[in-house]
Amino acid sequence: MFDRLKTLYELQKIDDQLDELEELRGDLPTAVESLQERISQIKNEMADKEKQREESLEKRQGNEEEIEKLQANQKKFKAQLYQVRNNKEYDALTKEIDHTEEQTTKLLTENDSLADQSKILADDIEKIKPQLEELKEELKIKGADLKEIVKANEKEEGKLKAHRKEIVEKTKKPDYSAYMRIRKAKKGKAVVTIKRSACSGCHNIVPSQRQLEIRRNNKLFFCEYCGRILVSPEISEQADA
Ligand SMILES: [Zn+2]
C-alpha cells in the first residue's frame, strides 16, 4: 500500500512539472488556434464573395450576348417594316420591335445592378485582404513564439512524459481513474499531503484522528473538504528524496 500511495504522489509530481511547462506557453496555444480559425473564416468569406462575383460576371456576359441578339433582331424587324403589305403585318412587326426594346431595357437594367453588386463585392474583398494579411502576420509571430517555447522544452517534456508513462503503468487502474477525475475537477492537484495539520490542497484542518489513520499508509484517504487524495508526509518525503 505504501508503494501504491507513493506512486500516486509521484504521478502528481510529474504532472506538476508538466503543468509548469504547459504554463510557460501561456495563452499562446489558444491564441494560435483562434487566429487559425479566424483566418480560415475570412478565407471562406473571401472565396464566397469571389464566387458571387464570378457568377455575377457570367450572368452579365450572358445578358450582353442576349442583348446583342435582341438588337440584331430588332434591326431585322425594323428593316422589314419597309416591306410590309398591310396593317396587320405592320402591327405584328411593331409589336416585335417593342418587345425586343422592352427585353433589352430589362437586361440592361439587370446588368447595371449586377455591375453595382460586383463593385460592392470587389470593394469588400479589397477591404478584407489587409485584415487577412494582418492576421496571417500575427499568426506567424505567435506561431513562431510558441514553436520556440515548445522546442526549448521538448527534451524535458519528452523525458517527463516517458517517466509519466512508467509511473502510470505502475498505478492501479482505479487509482489512476480516481486521480485523473480529481485532477480534472481540481484543475491540477489531485494528490496532496498534510502540512501543519491541514490539507495542503484546501488548507482545511485534518482531524487528528484522521491524521493518525493517514500516517498508517495502509489506505487511500480523501480530504473530506476538497475530495483530493491525502497522503502522509512520510510518503511525500520518500518520494521527494
Ligand atoms: Zn482538502
mmCIF file of N, CA and C in Angstrom, residues 123-176:
data_model
loop_
_atom_site.group_PDB
_atom_site.id
_atom_site.type_symbol
_atom_site.label_atom_id
_atom_site.label_comp_id
_atom_site.label_asym_id
_atom_site.label_seq_id
_atom_site.Cartn_x
_atom_site.Cartn_y
_atom_site.Cartn_z
ATOM 1 N N ASP A 123 -15.039 45.680 -53.678
ATOM 2 C CA ASP A 123 -14.624 46.569 -52.582
ATOM 3 C C ASP A 123 -14.484 45.791 -51.283
ATOM 4 N N ASP A 124 -15.477 44.926 -51.040
ATOM 5 C CA ASP A 124 -15.439 44.106 -49.813
ATOM 6 C C ASP A 124 -14.175 43.268 -49.777
ATOM 7 N N ILE A 125 -13.889 42.631 -50.911
ATOM 8 C CA ILE A 125 -12.707 41.758 -50.980
ATOM 9 C C ILE A 125 -11.444 42.573 -50.708
ATOM 10 N N GLU A 126 -11.388 43.743 -51.285
ATOM 11 C CA GLU A 126 -10.215 44.601 -51.068
ATOM 12 C C GLU A 126 -10.074 45.007 -49.612
ATOM 13 N N LYS A 127 -11.236 45.206 -48.971
ATOM 14 C CA LYS A 127 -11.213 45.596 -47.553
ATOM 15 C C LYS A 127 -10.745 44.428 -46.681
ATOM 16 N N ILE A 128 -11.160 43.219 -47.057
ATOM 17 C CA ILE A 128 -10.828 42.043 -46.245
ATOM 18 C C ILE A 128 -9.346 41.681 -46.378
ATOM 19 N N LYS A 129 -8.808 41.863 -47.575
ATOM 20 C CA LYS A 129 -7.414 41.466 -47.848
ATOM 21 C C LYS A 129 -6.414 41.931 -46.783
ATOM 22 N N PRO A 130 -6.366 43.236 -46.469
ATOM 23 C CA PRO A 130 -5.382 43.639 -45.450
ATOM 24 C C PRO A 130 -5.645 43.025 -44.079
ATOM 25 N N GLN A 131 -6.927 42.827 -43.763
ATOM 26 C CA GLN A 131 -7.273 42.165 -42.495
ATOM 27 C C GLN A 131 -6.644 40.787 -42.444
ATOM 28 N N LEU A 132 -6.797 40.081 -43.555
ATOM 29 C CA LEU A 132 -6.275 38.723 -43.651
ATOM 30 C C LEU A 132 -4.757 38.727 -43.509
ATOM 31 N N GLU A 133 -4.125 39.684 -44.186
ATOM 32 C CA GLU A 133 -2.659 39.778 -44.124
ATOM 33 C C GLU A 133 -2.201 40.032 -42.692
ATOM 34 N N GLU A 134 -2.950 40.918 -42.005
ATOM 35 C CA GLU A 134 -2.610 41.269 -40.633
ATOM 36 C C GLU A 134 -2.686 40.023 -39.731
ATOM 37 N N LEU A 135 -3.776 39.287 -39.880
ATOM 38 C CA LEU A 135 -3.963 38.077 -39.076
ATOM 39 C C LEU A 135 -2.883 37.041 -39.382
ATOM 40 N N LYS A 136 -2.549 36.923 -40.664
ATOM 41 C CA LYS A 136 -1.517 35.957 -41.054
ATOM 42 C C LYS A 136 -0.176 36.321 -40.412
ATOM 43 N N GLU A 137 0.091 37.622 -40.397
ATOM 44 C CA GLU A 137 1.340 38.112 -39.815
ATOM 45 C C GLU A 137 1.369 37.794 -38.310
ATOM 46 N N GLU A 138 0.232 38.073 -37.657
ATOM 47 C CA GLU A 138 0.119 37.810 -36.222
ATOM 48 C C GLU A 138 0.315 36.322 -35.929
ATOM 49 N N LEU A 139 -0.294 35.514 -36.762
ATOM 50 C CA LEU A 139 -0.174 34.064 -36.585
ATOM 51 C C LEU A 139 1.278 33.616 -36.750
ATOM 52 N N LYS A 140 1.946 34.240 -37.713
ATOM 53 C CA LYS A 140 3.336 33.893 -37.978
ATOM 54 C C LYS A 140 4.182 34.153 -36.722
ATOM 55 N N ILE A 141 3.965 35.325 -36.129
ATOM 56 C CA ILE A 141 4.743 35.712 -34.947
ATOM 57 C C ILE A 141 4.411 34.813 -33.758
ATOM 58 N N LYS A 142 3.110 34.684 -33.467
ATOM 59 C CA LYS A 142 2.703 33.871 -32.310
ATOM 60 C C LYS A 142 3.074 32.404 -32.511
ATOM 61 N N GLY A 143 2.892 31.934 -33.733
ATOM 62 C CA GLY A 143 3.235 30.547 -34.034
ATOM 63 C C GLY A 143 4.713 30.294 -33.814
ATOM 64 N N ALA A 144 5.538 31.252 -34.225
ATOM 65 C CA ALA A 144 6.987 31.104 -34.054
ATOM 66 C C ALA A 144 7.357 31.131 -32.578
ATOM 67 N N ASP A 145 6.705 32.032 -31.817
ATOM 68 C CA ASP A 145 6.961 32.109 -30.366
ATOM 69 C C ASP A 145 6.642 30.775 -29.695
ATOM 70 N N LEU A 146 5.488 30.267 -30.057
ATOM 71 C CA LEU A 146 5.044 29.002 -29.456
ATOM 72 C C LEU A 146 6.012 27.870 -29.804
ATOM 73 N N LYS A 147 6.396 27.836 -31.064
ATOM 74 C CA LYS A 147 7.303 26.803 -31.528
ATOM 75 C C LYS A 147 8.615 26.852 -30.748
ATOM 76 N N GLU A 148 9.075 28.080 -30.519
ATOM 77 C CA GLU A 148 10.335 28.270 -29.806
ATOM 78 C C GLU A 148 10.247 27.721 -28.378
ATOM 79 N N ILE A 149 9.142 28.074 -27.706
ATOM 80 C CA ILE A 149 8.948 27.604 -26.331
ATOM 81 C C ILE A 149 8.855 26.084 -26.302
ATOM 82 N N VAL A 150 8.070 25.551 -27.237
ATOM 83 C CA VAL A 150 7.896 24.097 -27.283
ATOM 84 C C VAL A 150 9.239 23.423 -27.523
ATOM 85 N N LYS A 151 9.990 24.006 -28.442
ATOM 86 C CA LYS A 151 11.276 23.411 -28.798
ATOM 87 C C LYS A 151 12.259 23.456 -27.628
ATOM 88 N N ALA A 152 12.243 24.588 -26.903
ATOM 89 C CA ALA A 152 13.163 24.754 -25.780
ATOM 90 C C ALA A 152 12.922 23.707 -24.706
ATOM 91 N N ASN A 153 11.668 23.255 -24.586
ATOM 92 C CA ASN A 153 11.343 22.304 -23.522
ATOM 93 C C ASN A 153 11.078 20.891 -24.016
ATOM 94 N N GLU A 154 11.315 20.738 -25.304
ATOM 95 C CA GLU A 154 10.997 19.460 -25.941
ATOM 96 C C GLU A 154 11.630 18.269 -25.214
ATOM 97 N N LYS A 155 12.922 18.410 -24.960
ATOM 98 C CA LYS A 155 13.663 17.310 -24.333
ATOM 99 C C LYS A 155 13.111 16.991 -22.959
ATOM 100 N N GLU A 156 12.962 18.064 -22.166
ATOM 101 C CA GLU A 156 12.492 17.884 -20.806
ATOM 102 C C GLU A 156 11.096 17.271 -20.816
ATOM 103 N N GLU A 157 10.270 17.810 -21.685
ATOM 104 C CA GLU A 157 8.900 17.318 -21.763
ATOM 105 C C GLU A 157 8.876 15.837 -22.163
ATOM 106 N N GLY A 158 9.724 15.500 -23.113
ATOM 107 C CA GLY A 158 9.796 14.114 -23.568
ATOM 108 C C GLY A 158 10.200 13.181 -22.442
ATOM 109 N N LYS A 159 11.188 13.639 -21.662
ATOM 110 C CA LYS A 159 11.674 12.837 -20.537
ATOM 111 C C LYS A 159 10.569 12.641 -19.501
ATOM 112 N N LEU A 160 9.912 13.784 -19.190
ATOM 113 C CA LEU A 160 8.841 13.718 -18.197
ATOM 114 C C LEU A 160 7.715 12.792 -18.651
ATOM 115 N N LYS A 161 7.392 12.911 -19.940
ATOM 116 C CA LYS A 161 6.297 12.083 -20.447
ATOM 117 C C LYS A 161 6.642 10.596 -20.404
ATOM 118 N N ALA A 162 7.903 10.295 -20.711
ATOM 119 C CA ALA A 162 8.341 8.905 -20.673
ATOM 120 C C ALA A 162 8.276 8.381 -19.236
ATOM 121 N N HIS A 163 8.732 9.233 -18.320
ATOM 122 C CA HIS A 163 8.707 8.875 -16.909
ATOM 123 C C HIS A 163 7.262 8.690 -16.429
ATOM 124 N N ARG A 164 6.416 9.595 -16.897
ATOM 125 C CA ARG A 164 4.994 9.523 -16.519
ATOM 126 C C ARG A 164 4.396 8.182 -16.954
ATOM 127 N N LYS A 165 4.773 7.790 -18.162
ATOM 128 C CA LYS A 165 4.244 6.537 -18.696
ATOM 129 C C LYS A 165 4.609 5.352 -17.783
ATOM 130 N N GLU A 166 5.858 5.376 -17.348
ATOM 131 C CA GLU A 166 6.315 4.297 -16.441
ATOM 132 C C GLU A 166 5.488 4.286 -15.168
ATOM 133 N N ILE A 167 5.283 5.497 -14.630
ATOM 134 C CA ILE A 167 4.528 5.584 -13.378
ATOM 135 C C ILE A 167 3.088 5.142 -13.588
ATOM 136 N N VAL A 168 2.504 5.566 -14.702
ATOM 137 C CA VAL A 168 1.109 5.188 -14.981
ATOM 138 C C VAL A 168 0.985 3.670 -15.055
ATOM 139 N N GLU A 169 2.000 3.033 -15.635
ATOM 140 C CA GLU A 169 1.973 1.574 -15.726
ATOM 141 C C GLU A 169 1.996 0.915 -14.350
ATOM 142 N N LYS A 170 2.647 1.610 -13.420
ATOM 143 C CA LYS A 170 2.717 1.071 -12.058
ATOM 144 C C LYS A 170 1.441 1.362 -11.262
ATOM 145 N N THR A 171 0.690 2.377 -11.725
ATOM 146 C CA THR A 171 -0.502 2.798 -10.974
ATOM 147 C C THR A 171 -1.666 1.835 -11.201
ATOM 148 N N LYS A 172 -2.369 1.527 -10.140
ATOM 149 C CA LYS A 172 -3.557 0.676 -10.273
ATOM 150 C C LYS A 172 -4.616 1.430 -11.068
ATOM 151 N N LYS A 173 -5.300 0.713 -11.931
ATOM 152 C CA LYS A 173 -6.309 1.330 -12.806
ATOM 153 C C LYS A 173 -7.327 2.207 -12.055
ATOM 154 N N PRO A 174 -7.964 1.655 -10.984
ATOM 155 C CA PRO A 174 -8.951 2.505 -10.285
ATOM 156 C C PRO A 174 -8.313 3.734 -9.637
ATOM 157 N N ASP A 175 -7.068 3.577 -9.173
ATOM 158 C CA ASP A 175 -6.356 4.724 -8.591
ATOM 159 C C ASP A 175 -6.128 5.776 -9.663
ATOM 160 N N TYR A 176 -5.744 5.297 -10.834
ATOM 161 C CA TYR A 176 -5.454 6.234 -11.922
ATOM 162 C C TYR A 176 -6.723 6.968 -12.346
#
